[in-house]
Short mmCIF file of C-alpha atoms in Angstrom, two decimals:
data_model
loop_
_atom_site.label_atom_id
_atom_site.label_comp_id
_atom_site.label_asym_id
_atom_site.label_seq_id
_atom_site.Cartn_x
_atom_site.Cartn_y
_atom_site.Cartn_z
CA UNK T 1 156.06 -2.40 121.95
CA UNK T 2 152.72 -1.60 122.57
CA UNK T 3 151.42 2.46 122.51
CA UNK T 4 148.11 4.38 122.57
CA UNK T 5 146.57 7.31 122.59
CA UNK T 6 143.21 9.49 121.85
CA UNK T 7 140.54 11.23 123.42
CA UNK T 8 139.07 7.53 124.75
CA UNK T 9 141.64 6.23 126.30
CA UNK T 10 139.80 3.32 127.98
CA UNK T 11 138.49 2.30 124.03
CA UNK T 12 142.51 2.82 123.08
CA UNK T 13 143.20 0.24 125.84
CA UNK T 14 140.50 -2.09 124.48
CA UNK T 15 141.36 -1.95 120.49
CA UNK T 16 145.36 -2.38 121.54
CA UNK T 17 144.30 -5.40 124.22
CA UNK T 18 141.79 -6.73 121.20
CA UNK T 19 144.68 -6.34 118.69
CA UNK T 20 147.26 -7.61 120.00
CA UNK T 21 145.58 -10.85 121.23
CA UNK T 22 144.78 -11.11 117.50
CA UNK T 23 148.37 -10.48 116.27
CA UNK T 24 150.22 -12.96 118.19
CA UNK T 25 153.40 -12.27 117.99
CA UNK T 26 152.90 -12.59 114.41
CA UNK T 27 153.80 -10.09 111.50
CA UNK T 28 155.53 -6.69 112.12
CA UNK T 29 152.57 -5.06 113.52
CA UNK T 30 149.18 -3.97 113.71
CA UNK T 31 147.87 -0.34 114.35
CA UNK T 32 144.40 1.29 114.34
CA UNK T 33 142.58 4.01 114.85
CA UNK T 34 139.07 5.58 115.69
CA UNK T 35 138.32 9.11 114.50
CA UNK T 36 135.07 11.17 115.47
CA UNK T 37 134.14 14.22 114.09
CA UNK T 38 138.19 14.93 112.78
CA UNK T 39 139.34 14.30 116.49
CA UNK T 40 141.12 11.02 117.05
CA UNK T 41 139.20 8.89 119.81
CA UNK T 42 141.23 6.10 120.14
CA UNK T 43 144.34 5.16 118.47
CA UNK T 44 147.00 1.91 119.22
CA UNK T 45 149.66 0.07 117.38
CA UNK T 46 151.84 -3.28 118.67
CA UNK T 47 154.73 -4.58 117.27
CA UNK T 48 157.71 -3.70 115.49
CA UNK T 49 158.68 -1.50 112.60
CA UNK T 50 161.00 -3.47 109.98
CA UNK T 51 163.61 -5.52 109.90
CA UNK T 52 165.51 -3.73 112.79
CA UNK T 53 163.12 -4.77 115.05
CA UNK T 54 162.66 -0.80 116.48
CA UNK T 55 159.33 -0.78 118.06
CA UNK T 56 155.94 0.63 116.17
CA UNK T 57 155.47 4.30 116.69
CA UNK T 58 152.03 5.70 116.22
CA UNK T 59 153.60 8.83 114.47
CA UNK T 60 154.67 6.31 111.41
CA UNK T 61 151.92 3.59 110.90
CA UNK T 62 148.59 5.35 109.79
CA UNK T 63 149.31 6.32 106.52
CA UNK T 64 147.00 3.79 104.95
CA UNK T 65 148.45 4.14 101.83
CA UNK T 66 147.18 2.08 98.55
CA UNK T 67 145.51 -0.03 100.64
CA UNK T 68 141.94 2.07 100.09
CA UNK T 69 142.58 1.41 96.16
CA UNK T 70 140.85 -1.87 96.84
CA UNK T 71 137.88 -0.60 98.80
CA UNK T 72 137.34 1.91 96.24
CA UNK T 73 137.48 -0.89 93.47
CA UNK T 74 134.94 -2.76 95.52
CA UNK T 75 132.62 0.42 96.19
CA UNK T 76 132.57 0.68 92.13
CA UNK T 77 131.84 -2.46 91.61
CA UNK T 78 129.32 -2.74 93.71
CA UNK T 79 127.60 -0.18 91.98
CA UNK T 80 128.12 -1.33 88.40
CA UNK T 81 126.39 -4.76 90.20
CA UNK T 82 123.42 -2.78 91.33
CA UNK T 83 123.55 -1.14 87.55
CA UNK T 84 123.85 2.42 88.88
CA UNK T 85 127.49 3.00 86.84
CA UNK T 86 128.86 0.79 83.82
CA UNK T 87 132.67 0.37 83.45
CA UNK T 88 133.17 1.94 80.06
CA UNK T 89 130.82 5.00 80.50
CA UNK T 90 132.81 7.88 80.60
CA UNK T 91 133.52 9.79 83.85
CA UNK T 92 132.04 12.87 83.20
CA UNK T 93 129.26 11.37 82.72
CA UNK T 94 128.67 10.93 86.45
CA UNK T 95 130.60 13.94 87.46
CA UNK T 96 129.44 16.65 85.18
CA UNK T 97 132.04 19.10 87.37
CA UNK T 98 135.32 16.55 86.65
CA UNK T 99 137.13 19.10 83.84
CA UNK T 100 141.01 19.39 82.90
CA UNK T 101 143.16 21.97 80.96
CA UNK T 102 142.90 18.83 78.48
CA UNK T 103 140.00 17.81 76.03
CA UNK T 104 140.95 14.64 75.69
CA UNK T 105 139.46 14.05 79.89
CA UNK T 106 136.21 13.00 78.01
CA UNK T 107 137.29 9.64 77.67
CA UNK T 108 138.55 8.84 80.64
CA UNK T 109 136.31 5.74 81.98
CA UNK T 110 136.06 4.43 85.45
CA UNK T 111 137.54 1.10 84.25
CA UNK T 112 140.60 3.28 83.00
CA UNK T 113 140.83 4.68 86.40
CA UNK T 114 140.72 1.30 88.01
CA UNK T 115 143.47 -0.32 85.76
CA UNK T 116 145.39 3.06 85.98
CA UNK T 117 145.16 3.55 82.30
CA UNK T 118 143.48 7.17 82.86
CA UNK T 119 146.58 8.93 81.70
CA UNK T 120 146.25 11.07 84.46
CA UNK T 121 149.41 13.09 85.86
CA UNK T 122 149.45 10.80 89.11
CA UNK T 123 149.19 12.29 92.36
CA UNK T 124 147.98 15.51 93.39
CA UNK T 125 150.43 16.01 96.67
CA UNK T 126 148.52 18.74 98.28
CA UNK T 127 147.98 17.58 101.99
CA UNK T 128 149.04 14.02 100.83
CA UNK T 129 150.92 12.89 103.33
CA UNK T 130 149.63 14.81 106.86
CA UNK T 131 148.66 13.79 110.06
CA UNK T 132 145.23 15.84 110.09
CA UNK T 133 141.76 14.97 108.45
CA UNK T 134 141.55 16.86 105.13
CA UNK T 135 138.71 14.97 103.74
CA UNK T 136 136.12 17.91 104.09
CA UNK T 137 137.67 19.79 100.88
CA UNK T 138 139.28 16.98 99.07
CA UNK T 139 136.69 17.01 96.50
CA UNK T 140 136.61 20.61 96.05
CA UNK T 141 140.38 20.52 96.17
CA UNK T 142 140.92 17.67 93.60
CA UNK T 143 138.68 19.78 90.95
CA UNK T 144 140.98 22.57 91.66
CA UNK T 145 143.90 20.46 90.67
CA UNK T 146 142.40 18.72 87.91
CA UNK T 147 141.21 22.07 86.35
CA UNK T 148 144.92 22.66 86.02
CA UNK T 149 146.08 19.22 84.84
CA UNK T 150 147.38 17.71 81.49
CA UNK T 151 146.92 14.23 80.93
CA UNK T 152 150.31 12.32 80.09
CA UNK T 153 148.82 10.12 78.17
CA UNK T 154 146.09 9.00 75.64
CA UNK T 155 143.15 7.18 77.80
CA UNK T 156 143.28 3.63 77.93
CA UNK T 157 146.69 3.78 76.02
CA UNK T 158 148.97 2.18 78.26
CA UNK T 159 148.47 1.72 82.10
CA UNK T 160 150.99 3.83 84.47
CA UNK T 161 150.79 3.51 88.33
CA UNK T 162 147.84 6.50 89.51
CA UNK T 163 146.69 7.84 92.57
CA UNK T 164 144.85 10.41 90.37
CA UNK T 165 142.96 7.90 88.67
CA UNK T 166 141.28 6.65 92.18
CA UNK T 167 140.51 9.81 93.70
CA UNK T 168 138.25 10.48 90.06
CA UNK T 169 136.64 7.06 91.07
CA UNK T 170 136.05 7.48 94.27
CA UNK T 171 134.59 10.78 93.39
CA UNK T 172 132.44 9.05 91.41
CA UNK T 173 131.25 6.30 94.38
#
């Protein structure tokens, strides 16, 4: 099933036409989406949604999920290629602001918070999951939460799936 939607609904037309020739039939399905200045130009998905076979609803297939833990991995490294950030400096090193209700945040590293070793409580679930741009804040509302939070663990003690841990680094990028 194909569906689309946005401000631009001729561009809609062309990313779902573009997409779908590109999909072939293959995989579940393939969405995107085009957003200018918070508003959502163009948006399209084809295909099908699990092993039910229902078809693809835009409502249900833009949560990008993990997926941006790789980009910000590759942002990072980038930089410690260009030698503007080293692996095992610690993070408040770059973020002077980056506190928690903890003293042992000090030695949190970005290469903790890339291998999820940070010891940081996880996820902060404010606005995670919502079908609006909250990017404008997020910084200023991930110091908030931070400012509150207890690590769990030593870090670089052991290495415990992290959302918290990427948000730090892509502070940091």
């Amino acid at each position: 099933m194909m569906q689309y939607t946005g401000t631009n609904p001729e561009l809609a037309k062309r990313m779902l036409s573009y997409l779908a020739d590109r999909r072939e039939g293959r995989g579940a399905a393939i969405s995107a989406a085009v957003v200018l200045n918070g508003e959502v130009a163009a948006a399209c998905v084809d295909g099908v949604r699990g092993a039910d076979s229902s078809p693809a609803s835009l409502a249900d297939l833009f949560n990008i999920g993990s997926i941006s833990k790789v980009y910000c991995a590759v942002a990072v490294m980038k930089l410690v290629e260009l030698g503007k950030v080293d692996l095992d400096t610690p993070v408040v090193e770059y973020i002077p602001r980056f506190r928690m209700n903890d003293e042992r945040y000090r030695q949190i590293t970005l290469r903790m918070t890339l291998n999820h070793s940070s010891g940081m409580p996880g996820t902060n679930y404010h606005n995670a999951i919502a079908d609006f741009w909250s990017g404008e804040h997020i910084m200023d509302e991930n110091h908030e939460y931070w400012v509150h939070a207890k690590l769990k663990a030593d870090p670089g003690s052991c290495s415990v799936y992290c959302n918290d841990g990427f948000e730090l680094a892509a502070a940091v990028v």
